[in-house]
Amino acid sequence: MASMHGSVSMAVGAGPHQSLMSFMSESARRTSSCASYNSIGYTVDCSFVNVPVTMSRCAENTMQSRQPCLVLSSQFIGVNLRPRAAGTAVVRAKTGSSGGCFVPTFPLITAVLSRDLEEMQTTRIETPKVFDFDSYMRVKAKAVNVALDKAIIPEFPVKLIDSMRYSLLAGGKRVRPALCIAACELVGGKEETAMPTACAVEMIHTMTLIDDDLPCMDNDDLRRGKPTNHKVFGEDTAVLAGIALHSLAFEHVVRATKGVEADKLLSVIAHLGKASGSEGVLAGQIVDIASEGDPNIDMKKLQYIHYHKTATLLEASVVTGAILGGANDDQIDRLREYSRNIGLLFQVVDDILDVTQSSAELGKTAGKDLVADKATYPKLLGLEDAKNFAQELKAKAKEQLSIFDQAKAAPLLGLTDYIANRQN
């Protein structure tokens, strides 16, 4: 047995001892980790897709049928060949993980065996690729950063442009652009189609961060581990930079989107406008400000604040991506409900982190909601119930993705887990 870049080949030749010796010889040639060969017990140690594996013949007294059984095992994977009918066996592999490092899975391997192991039909199995969420996010974030950098060319007036670029290009996880692109690709669209809108969403999001940090709002000095915009450029410039980013977002969608029908483009613009205006982020912001210190805030009003302040822009990210990708009405409805759940999930986790993490860990001032006497999920529900509520929202979000091809939905499923488990 040998690793062959995402596939596995198994072959045994004519006689039992001779065939295993041949097998070992071939294994030794292809892998450098052949350890032992026991001609009596038919025991072979070799490398199986970079994971140490033992293959051995089962003792005859372990099986009523007295047919041979091969067992492959390792620290992470247990695989059993057991005869399904005379001369045949089916291999099924378990999935395992350790320390967050996933091991490739082998869902079905079929091998044909004779009673005395004299022949084994060569079988080639293509192994499925395990979705690497971290790599996916790195690739998408890099592509988004390149597109954002090109979207704002340094020019006059220098101070305004510098202020816009300072906050827009300050890093960050690019969750909203990733959601937009992932939703587009989920329904058959392409990254380049969604990229202008993904950038627009990030421009709008950056505007909300600049505004949120102002002294007249949350009065914060730190954002993404750096001084906030108004601390660097002054309050007046920060306000203007936020307005300019909001305006640029819509211009960028219209100018940079290619090959999309006008009605779809208008729908995208309408969704972005609603999410960033008096029916979206700004509505949540004003009610949040008005509710500071109010001891009568209940869950209904808290949900209103967080749905509008946080979830609406996440919803717009997903729904606009789906529209650009050509989603049908049922798919859009599902993705809308998915995004509402992850939007609230994002805010619940944000509230939890605000009381459990340090400023250094968060990259922004910790405990500011407590100082401002704001209503939060931990404050209304208690910390443990807030954590349980987050898990409920995660489950509801994933349920909305159940109608889609799960391989294509992997980025959105991964983003859901990321939002639920993030530490900053």
Tab-separated table of C-alpha atoms in Angstrom:
chain	number	residue	atom	x	y	z
A	1	MET	CA	0.000	0.000	0.000
A	2	ALA	CA	1.374	3.440	-0.828
A	3	SER	CA	0.472	7.101	-0.745
A	4	MET	CA	-0.125	8.418	-4.243
A	5	HIS	CA	-1.016	12.119	-3.939
A	6	GLY	CA	-4.636	11.861	-2.861
A	7	SER	CA	-5.229	8.271	-3.955
A	8	VAL	CA	-4.382	4.818	-2.676
A	9	SER	CA	-3.329	1.711	-4.606
A	10	MET	CA	-3.480	-1.816	-3.166
A	11	ALA	CA	-2.082	-4.883	-4.903
A	12	VAL	CA	-1.042	-8.381	-3.834
A	13	GLY	CA	0.370	-10.960	-6.258
A	14	ALA	CA	0.259	-14.759	-6.652
A	15	GLY	CA	1.165	-16.741	-3.525
A	16	PRO	CA	0.566	-15.657	0.082
A	17	HIS	CA	4.205	-15.450	1.232
A	18	GLN	CA	5.581	-14.434	-2.141
A	19	SER	CA	2.829	-11.889	-2.682
A	20	LEU	CA	3.355	-10.240	0.687
A	21	MET	CA	7.090	-10.119	0.076
A	22	SER	CA	6.425	-8.498	-3.298
A	23	PHE	CA	3.988	-6.145	-1.643
A	24	MET	CA	6.584	-5.184	0.945
A	25	SER	CA	9.221	-4.691	-1.711
A	26	GLU	CA	6.959	-2.352	-3.660
A	27	SER	CA	5.959	-0.535	-0.462
A	28	ALA	CA	9.566	-0.083	0.509
A	29	ARG	CA	10.292	1.368	-2.904
A	30	ARG	CA	7.403	3.840	-2.764
A	31	THR	CA	7.603	4.728	0.918
A	32	SER	CA	10.571	5.038	3.189
A	33	SER	CA	8.756	3.834	6.276
A	34	CYS	CA	8.392	0.059	5.808
A	35	ALA	CA	9.098	-1.322	9.275
A	36	SER	CA	8.543	-5.052	9.443
A	37	TYR	CA	7.333	-8.218	7.749
A	38	ASN	CA	6.152	-11.293	9.593
A	39	SER	CA	5.582	-14.200	7.213
A	40	ILE	CA	3.674	-16.212	9.805
A	41	GLY	CA	1.196	-13.536	10.883
A	42	TYR	CA	1.204	-11.626	7.621
A	43	THR	CA	1.996	-8.394	9.446
A	44	VAL	CA	3.120	-5.394	7.464
A	45	ASP	CA	3.985	-1.923	8.730
A	46	CYS	CA	4.027	0.832	6.133
A	47	SER	CA	3.047	4.422	5.510
A	48	PHE	CA	-0.563	5.137	4.612
A	49	VAL	CA	-1.015	8.711	3.393
A	50	ASN	CA	1.607	9.970	5.830
A	51	VAL	CA	-0.068	8.224	8.788
A	52	PRO	CA	1.630	5.122	10.284
A	53	VAL	CA	-0.628	2.115	9.717
A	54	THR	CA	-0.450	-1.562	10.614
A	55	MET	CA	-1.959	-4.184	8.287
A	56	SER	CA	-2.308	-7.687	9.706
A	57	ARG	CA	-4.124	-10.931	9.044
A	58	CYS	CA	-6.821	-11.668	11.639
A	59	ALA	CA	-6.521	-14.876	13.650
A	60	GLU	CA	-8.868	-17.464	12.211
A	61	ASN	CA	-10.573	-18.038	15.550
A	62	THR	CA	-11.906	-14.483	15.482
A	63	MET	CA	-14.215	-15.239	12.561
A	64	GLN	CA	-16.841	-17.938	12.183
A	65	SER	CA	-16.347	-18.051	8.422
A	66	ARG	CA	-12.586	-18.715	8.719
A	67	GLN	CA	-12.119	-16.218	5.883
A	68	PRO	CA	-9.169	-13.845	6.058
A	69	CYS	CA	-9.607	-10.419	7.575
A	70	LEU	CA	-7.227	-7.491	7.201
A	71	VAL	CA	-7.117	-4.771	9.829
A	72	LEU	CA	-5.605	-1.344	9.242
A	73	SER	CA	-5.217	0.911	12.239
A	74	SER	CA	-3.383	4.006	13.340
A	75	GLN	CA	-3.580	6.681	15.975
A	76	PHE	CA	-6.273	8.460	14.007
A	77	ILE	CA	-7.915	5.983	11.641
A	78	GLY	CA	-9.344	2.500	12.156
A	79	VAL	CA	-10.184	0.597	8.995
A	80	ASN	CA	-11.564	-2.948	8.869
A	81	LEU	CA	-11.856	-5.350	5.951
A	82	ARG	CA	-14.431	-8.009	6.663
A	83	PRO	CA	-15.835	-10.451	4.107
A	84	ARG	CA	-19.239	-9.349	2.894
A	85	ALA	CA	-19.680	-12.447	0.747
A	86	ALA	CA	-17.404	-15.267	-0.351
A	87	GLY	CA	-14.146	-13.773	-1.497
A	88	THR	CA	-15.108	-10.113	-1.049
A	89	ALA	CA	-14.568	-7.503	1.619
A	90	VAL	CA	-15.538	-3.884	2.130
A	91	VAL	CA	-13.377	-1.333	3.882
A	92	ARG	CA	-14.927	1.558	5.759
A	93	ALA	CA	-12.795	4.141	7.498
A	94	LYS	CA	-13.519	6.166	10.603
A	95	THR	CA	-12.886	9.893	10.676
A	96	GLY	CA	-10.741	11.187	13.474
A	97	SER	CA	-8.991	14.321	14.582
A	98	SER	CA	-6.446	15.432	17.119
A	99	GLY	CA	-5.722	18.941	18.244
A	100	GLY	CA	-7.814	20.378	15.460
A	101	CYS	CA	-5.761	18.650	12.753
A	102	PHE	CA	-8.084	16.634	10.584
A	103	VAL	CA	-6.963	13.387	8.995
A	104	PRO	CA	-8.110	12.503	5.458
A	105	THR	CA	-11.054	10.121	5.374
A	106	PHE	CA	-11.545	7.092	3.169
A	107	PRO	CA	-15.291	6.442	3.062
A	108	LEU	CA	-15.312	3.318	0.931
A	109	ILE	CA	-12.583	0.984	-0.304
A	110	THR	CA	-13.535	-2.296	-1.964
A	111	ALA	CA	-11.042	-5.129	-2.314
A	112	VAL	CA	-11.544	-8.660	-3.678
A	113	LEU	CA	-9.910	-11.402	-1.611
A	114	SER	CA	-9.589	-15.154	-2.070
A	115	ARG	CA	-9.863	-17.495	0.934
A	116	ASP	CA	-6.095	-18.024	1.105
A	117	LEU	CA	-5.053	-14.458	0.231
A	118	GLU	CA	-3.436	-15.685	-2.996
A	119	GLU	CA	-4.956	-12.905	-5.039
A	120	MET	CA	-6.045	-9.413	-4.388
A	121	GLN	CA	-7.527	-7.349	-7.174
A	122	THR	CA	-5.801	-4.017	-7.559
A	123	THR	CA	-8.110	-1.194	-6.550
A	124	ARG	CA	-7.478	2.521	-6.913
A	125	ILE	CA	-9.384	4.802	-4.600
A	126	GLU	CA	-9.597	8.547	-5.016
A	127	THR	CA	-9.583	10.085	-1.548
A	128	PRO	CA	-11.809	13.086	-0.872
A	129	LYS	CA	-10.184	16.396	-0.115
A	130	VAL	CA	-10.801	17.691	3.400
A	131	PHE	CA	-11.984	21.301	3.368
A	132	ASP	CA	-9.276	23.528	4.819
A	133	PHE	CA	-11.145	26.515	6.224
A	134	ASP	CA	-8.044	28.415	7.331
A	135	SER	CA	-6.516	28.171	3.871
A	136	TYR	CA	-9.809	29.177	2.278
A	137	MET	CA	-10.019	32.309	4.433
A	138	ARG	CA	-6.393	33.233	3.782
A	139	VAL	CA	-6.884	32.950	0.025
A	140	LYS	CA	-10.144	34.910	0.029
A	141	ALA	CA	-8.814	37.590	2.383
A	142	LYS	CA	-5.745	38.063	0.191
A	143	ALA	CA	-7.888	38.414	-2.940
A	144	VAL	CA	-10.213	40.874	-1.180
A	145	ASN	CA	-7.289	42.938	0.127
A	146	VAL	CA	-5.821	43.222	-3.362
A	147	ALA	CA	-9.190	44.318	-4.758
A	148	LEU	CA	-9.729	46.856	-1.955
A	149	ASP	CA	-6.282	48.330	-2.480
A	150	LYS	CA	-7.065	48.845	-6.163
A	151	ALA	CA	-10.467	50.351	-5.369
A	152	ILE	CA	-9.029	53.449	-3.660
A	153	ILE	CA	-6.099	54.970	-5.514
A	154	PRO	CA	-4.002	57.397	-3.425
A	155	GLU	CA	-4.672	60.857	-4.832
A	156	PHE	CA	-5.886	64.313	-3.857
A	157	PRO	CA	-7.273	65.159	-1.295
A	158	VAL	CA	-4.508	63.195	0.349
A	159	LYS	CA	-5.704	63.361	3.955
A	160	LEU	CA	-9.186	62.075	3.121
A	161	ILE	CA	-7.895	59.246	0.932
A	162	ASP	CA	-5.279	58.310	3.523
A	163	SER	CA	-7.962	58.197	6.206
A	164	MET	CA	-10.183	55.956	4.055
A	165	ARG	CA	-7.327	53.607	3.221
A	166	TYR	CA	-6.074	53.542	6.825
A	167	SER	CA	-9.236	51.919	8.129
A	168	LEU	CA	-10.211	49.960	5.021
A	169	LEU	CA	-6.806	48.296	4.679
A	170	ALA	CA	-6.146	47.843	8.409
A	171	GLY	CA	-6.490	44.080	8.159
A	172	GLY	CA	-9.321	42.179	9.708
A	173	LYS	CA	-10.728	38.766	8.941
A	174	ARG	CA	-12.846	39.851	5.930
A	175	VAL	CA	-15.747	37.706	7.117
A	176	ARG	CA	-18.384	39.697	5.222
A	177	PRO	CA	-16.617	39.610	1.851
A	178	ALA	CA	-15.954	35.894	2.359
A	179	LEU	CA	-19.649	35.306	3.041
A	180	CYS	CA	-20.578	37.180	-0.139
A	181	ILE	CA	-18.139	35.206	-2.295
A	182	ALA	CA	-18.994	31.860	-0.669
A	183	ALA	CA	-22.731	32.394	-1.222
A	184	CYS	CA	-22.121	33.293	-4.869
A	185	GLU	CA	-19.967	30.210	-5.437
A	186	LEU	CA	-22.428	27.982	-3.568
A	187	VAL	CA	-25.120	28.543	-6.202
A	188	GLY	CA	-22.801	28.327	-9.195
A	189	GLY	CA	-21.373	31.845	-9.466
A	190	LYS	CA	-17.732	32.927	-9.647
A	191	GLU	CA	-15.534	34.899	-7.290
A	192	GLU	CA	-14.869	37.650	-9.811
A	193	THR	CA	-18.587	38.263	-10.183
A	194	ALA	CA	-19.063	38.776	-6.456
A	195	MET	CA	-15.792	40.583	-5.712
A	196	PRO	CA	-16.981	44.182	-6.321
A	197	THR	CA	-19.954	43.639	-4.023
A	198	ALA	CA	-17.749	41.869	-1.478
A	199	CYS	CA	-15.526	44.956	-1.464
A	200	ALA	CA	-18.560	47.227	-1.180
A	201	VAL	CA	-19.768	45.332	1.885
A	202	GLU	CA	-16.351	45.764	3.499
A	203	MET	CA	-16.384	49.501	2.699
A	204	ILE	CA	-19.768	49.853	4.389
A	205	HIS	CA	-18.612	47.762	7.334
A	206	THR	CA	-15.500	49.931	7.704
A	207	MET	CA	-17.695	53.042	7.675
A	208	THR	CA	-19.708	51.610	10.586
A	209	LEU	CA	-16.506	50.899	12.523
A	210	ILE	CA	-15.185	54.426	12.037
A	211	ASP	CA	-18.526	55.847	13.198
A	212	ASP	CA	-18.822	53.406	16.098
A	213	ASP	CA	-15.415	54.450	17.465
A	214	LEU	CA	-16.123	58.203	17.470
A	215	PRO	CA	-16.207	60.023	20.824
A	216	CYS	CA	-19.888	60.827	20.337
A	217	MET	CA	-20.642	57.113	19.882
A	218	ASP	CA	-18.595	54.397	21.664
A	219	ASN	CA	-15.527	56.596	22.132
A	220	ASP	CA	-12.974	53.884	21.444
A	221	ASP	CA	-9.238	54.305	21.019
A	222	LEU	CA	-8.375	50.906	19.567
A	223	ARG	CA	-9.574	48.990	16.508
A	224	ARG	CA	-7.960	45.886	15.004
A	225	GLY	CA	-5.011	46.451	17.313
A	226	LYS	CA	-4.340	49.960	15.970
A	227	PRO	CA	-5.366	53.487	17.026
A	228	THR	CA	-8.848	54.313	15.764
A	229	ASN	CA	-9.291	56.560	12.747
A	230	HIS	CA	-10.207	59.724	14.640
A	231	LYS	CA	-7.162	59.290	16.903
A	232	VAL	CA	-4.909	59.397	13.847
A	233	PHE	CA	-6.697	61.836	11.515
A	234	GLY	CA	-9.031	63.776	13.806
A	235	GLU	CA	-12.778	63.527	14.279
A	236	ASP	CA	-13.659	65.736	11.326
A	237	THR	CA	-11.639	63.702	8.831
A	238	ALA	CA	-12.852	60.411	10.313
A	239	VAL	CA	-16.499	61.425	9.785
A	240	LEU	CA	-15.815	62.421	6.192
A	241	ALA	CA	-13.843	59.231	5.505
A	242	GLY	CA	-16.806	57.150	6.698
A	243	ILE	CA	-19.226	59.043	4.451
A	244	ALA	CA	-16.843	58.725	1.506
A	245	LEU	CA	-16.506	54.960	1.991
A	246	HIS	CA	-20.282	54.564	2.114
A	247	SER	CA	-20.693	56.459	-1.156
A	248	LEU	CA	-17.825	54.641	-2.833
A	249	ALA	CA	-19.382	51.275	-2.033
A	250	PHE	CA	-22.334	51.823	-4.382
A	251	GLU	CA	-20.220	53.419	-7.087
A	252	HIS	CA	-17.823	50.499	-6.961
A	253	VAL	CA	-20.572	47.890	-7.405
A	254	VAL	CA	-21.888	49.642	-10.509
A	255	ARG	CA	-18.519	50.393	-12.081
A	256	ALA	CA	-16.660	47.170	-11.326
A	257	THR	CA	-19.297	44.424	-11.690
A	258	LYS	CA	-19.162	42.783	-15.116
A	259	GLY	CA	-21.530	40.441	-16.919
A	260	VAL	CA	-24.479	40.774	-14.521
A	261	GLU	CA	-28.000	41.665	-15.603
A	262	ALA	CA	-29.230	45.136	-14.658
A	263	ASP	CA	-32.123	43.843	-12.536
A	264	LYS	CA	-29.763	41.736	-10.427
A	265	LEU	CA	-27.400	44.668	-9.992
A	266	LEU	CA	-30.292	46.907	-8.898
A	267	SER	CA	-31.375	44.272	-6.387
A	268	VAL	CA	-27.841	44.135	-4.975
A	269	ILE	CA	-27.744	47.920	-4.594
A	270	ALA	CA	-31.161	47.934	-2.921
A	271	HIS	CA	-30.062	45.290	-0.406
A	272	LEU	CA	-26.870	47.191	0.416
A	273	GLY	CA	-28.765	50.468	0.786
A	274	LYS	CA	-31.331	48.957	3.138
A	275	ALA	CA	-28.713	47.164	5.230
A	276	SER	CA	-26.602	50.309	5.709
A	277	GLY	CA	-29.374	52.870	6.211
A	278	SER	CA	-32.249	53.693	8.544
A	279	GLU	CA	-33.673	50.180	8.195
A	280	GLY	CA	-30.366	48.501	8.940
A	281	VAL	CA	-27.118	49.389	10.684
A	282	LEU	CA	-28.096	52.963	11.524
A	283	ALA	CA	-31.396	51.856	13.052
A	284	GLY	CA	-29.574	49.443	15.315
A	285	GLN	CA	-27.011	52.071	16.212
A	286	ILE	CA	-29.503	54.760	17.232
A	287	VAL	CA	-31.598	52.387	19.352
A	288	ASP	CA	-28.390	51.078	20.944
A	289	ILE	CA	-27.348	54.605	21.910
A	290	ALA	CA	-30.803	55.438	23.258
A	291	SER	CA	-30.855	52.253	25.334
A	292	GLU	CA	-27.645	52.835	27.276
A	293	GLY	CA	-28.343	52.695	30.996
A	294	ASP	CA	-31.965	51.651	30.500
A	295	PRO	CA	-32.706	48.882	33.044
A	296	ASN	CA	-35.911	47.895	31.222
A	297	ILE	CA	-34.281	46.584	28.056
A	298	ASP	CA	-35.691	43.137	27.301
A	299	MET	CA	-34.722	40.400	24.852
A	300	LYS	CA	-37.058	41.716	22.161
A	301	LYS	CA	-35.378	45.122	22.067
A	302	LEU	CA	-31.918	43.589	22.363
A	303	GLN	CA	-32.691	41.363	19.377
A	304	TYR	CA	-33.840	44.427	17.432
A	305	ILE	CA	-30.609	46.273	18.208
A	306	HIS	CA	-28.346	43.406	17.272
A	307	TYR	CA	-30.286	42.263	14.244
A	308	HIS	CA	-30.124	45.743	12.752
A	309	LYS	CA	-26.688	46.745	14.007
A	310	THR	CA	-24.916	43.508	13.074
A	311	ALA	CA	-27.058	40.924	11.308
A	312	THR	CA	-28.437	43.081	8.489
A	313	LEU	CA	-25.034	43.667	6.916
A	314	LEU	CA	-24.119	39.996	7.235
A	315	GLU	CA	-27.471	39.169	5.638
A	316	ALA	CA	-26.775	41.593	2.805
A	317	SER	CA	-23.371	39.989	2.281
A	318	VAL	CA	-24.864	36.528	1.836
A	319	VAL	CA	-28.016	37.481	-0.077
A	320	THR	CA	-26.254	39.755	-2.571
A	321	GLY	CA	-23.697	37.034	-3.247
A	322	ALA	CA	-26.502	34.556	-3.854
A	323	ILE	CA	-28.293	36.961	-6.205
A	324	LEU	CA	-25.122	37.518	-8.219
A	325	GLY	CA	-24.557	33.756	-8.389
A	326	GLY	CA	-28.021	33.134	-9.853
A	327	ALA	CA	-29.799	31.636	-6.817
A	328	ASN	CA	-33.516	30.860	-7.079
A	329	ASP	CA	-36.085	32.244	-4.613
A	330	ASP	CA	-36.031	29.192	-2.336
A	331	GLN	CA	-32.235	29.261	-2.131
A	332	ILE	CA	-32.250	32.985	-1.365
A	333	ASP	CA	-34.848	32.485	1.394
A	334	ARG	CA	-32.744	29.731	2.938
A	335	LEU	CA	-29.575	31.818	2.775
A	336	ARG	CA	-31.383	34.841	4.178
A	337	GLU	CA	-32.489	32.836	7.219
A	338	TYR	CA	-29.001	31.349	7.522
A	339	SER	CA	-27.429	34.799	7.552
A	340	ARG	CA	-29.881	36.153	10.132
A	341	ASN	CA	-28.899	33.370	12.481
A	342	ILE	CA	-25.166	33.871	12.002
A	343	GLY	CA	-25.689	37.631	12.346
A	344	LEU	CA	-27.197	37.228	15.795
A	345	LEU	CA	-24.616	34.547	16.558
A	346	PHE	CA	-21.845	37.003	15.700
A	347	GLN	CA	-23.218	39.542	18.160
A	348	VAL	CA	-23.878	37.038	20.947
A	349	VAL	CA	-20.273	35.842	20.671
A	350	ASP	CA	-19.097	39.468	20.552
A	351	ASP	CA	-20.916	40.163	23.818
A	352	ILE	CA	-19.419	37.054	25.400
A	353	LEU	CA	-15.889	37.963	24.318
A	354	ASP	CA	-16.333	41.487	25.658
A	355	VAL	CA	-16.550	40.071	29.186
A	356	THR	CA	-14.189	37.103	28.853
A	357	GLN	CA	-11.230	38.387	26.797
A	358	SER	CA	-8.610	41.073	27.306
A	359	SER	CA	-8.109	44.138	25.118
A	360	ALA	CA	-4.895	42.610	23.785
A	361	GLU	CA	-6.721	39.437	22.791
A	362	LEU	CA	-9.622	41.312	21.190
A	363	GLY	CA	-7.629	43.991	19.389
A	364	LYS	CA	-10.119	46.513	20.772
A	365	THR	CA	-11.112	47.783	24.193
A	366	ALA	CA	-12.572	44.987	26.311
A	367	GLY	CA	-15.392	45.562	28.792
A	368	LYS	CA	-16.610	48.760	27.129
A	369	ASP	CA	-20.235	47.559	27.009
A	370	LEU	CA	-20.169	47.015	30.752
A	371	VAL	CA	-18.711	50.479	31.339
A	372	ALA	CA	-21.366	52.042	29.080
A	373	ASP	CA	-24.081	50.049	30.881
A	374	LYS	CA	-25.332	48.554	27.615
A	375	ALA	CA	-27.725	45.644	27.382
A	376	THR	CA	-25.905	42.499	26.261
A	377	TYR	CA	-26.759	38.810	26.042
A	378	PRO	CA	-24.578	37.846	29.038
A	379	LYS	CA	-26.161	40.658	31.032
A	380	LEU	CA	-29.742	39.576	30.260
A	381	LEU	CA	-29.262	35.809	30.066
A	382	GLY	CA	-26.181	35.125	32.123
A	383	LEU	CA	-22.891	33.977	30.622
A	384	GLU	CA	-23.674	30.252	30.408
A	385	ASP	CA	-27.146	30.749	28.916
A	386	ALA	CA	-25.662	33.214	26.435
A	387	LYS	CA	-23.194	30.513	25.368
A	388	ASN	CA	-26.058	28.010	25.016
A	389	PHE	CA	-28.011	30.517	22.929
A	390	ALA	CA	-24.995	30.867	20.638
A	391	GLN	CA	-24.958	27.110	20.086
A	392	GLU	CA	-28.679	27.154	19.239
A	393	LEU	CA	-28.130	29.870	16.648
A	394	LYS	CA	-25.239	27.924	15.121
A	395	ALA	CA	-27.405	24.816	14.768
A	396	LYS	CA	-30.265	26.782	13.197
A	397	ALA	CA	-27.884	28.412	10.723
A	398	LYS	CA	-26.431	25.086	9.615
A	399	GLU	CA	-29.891	23.588	9.207
A	400	GLN	CA	-30.667	26.201	6.546
A	401	LEU	CA	-27.706	24.936	4.518
A	402	SER	CA	-28.905	21.323	4.518
A	403	ILE	CA	-30.604	21.643	1.090
A	404	PHE	CA	-27.319	22.501	-0.619
A	405	ASP	CA	-24.475	20.306	-1.820
A	406	GLN	CA	-22.469	19.975	1.398
A	407	ALA	CA	-19.128	20.122	-0.380
A	408	LYS	CA	-20.076	23.458	-1.940
A	409	ALA	CA	-21.564	24.628	1.364
A	410	ALA	CA	-18.324	23.847	3.234
A	411	PRO	CA	-17.108	27.483	3.265
A	412	LEU	CA	-20.388	28.730	4.784
A	413	LEU	CA	-20.432	25.856	7.267
A	414	GLY	CA	-16.838	26.688	8.144
A	415	LEU	CA	-17.663	30.371	8.549
A	416	THR	CA	-20.498	29.431	10.893
A	417	ASP	CA	-18.133	27.444	13.095
A	418	TYR	CA	-15.568	30.214	12.922
A	419	ILE	CA	-18.085	32.857	14.053
A	420	ALA	CA	-19.225	30.605	16.900
A	421	ASN	CA	-15.713	29.710	18.062
A	422	ARG	CA	-13.731	32.894	17.378
A	423	GLN	CA	-11.661	34.401	20.165
A	424	ASN	CA	-11.484	38.001	18.927
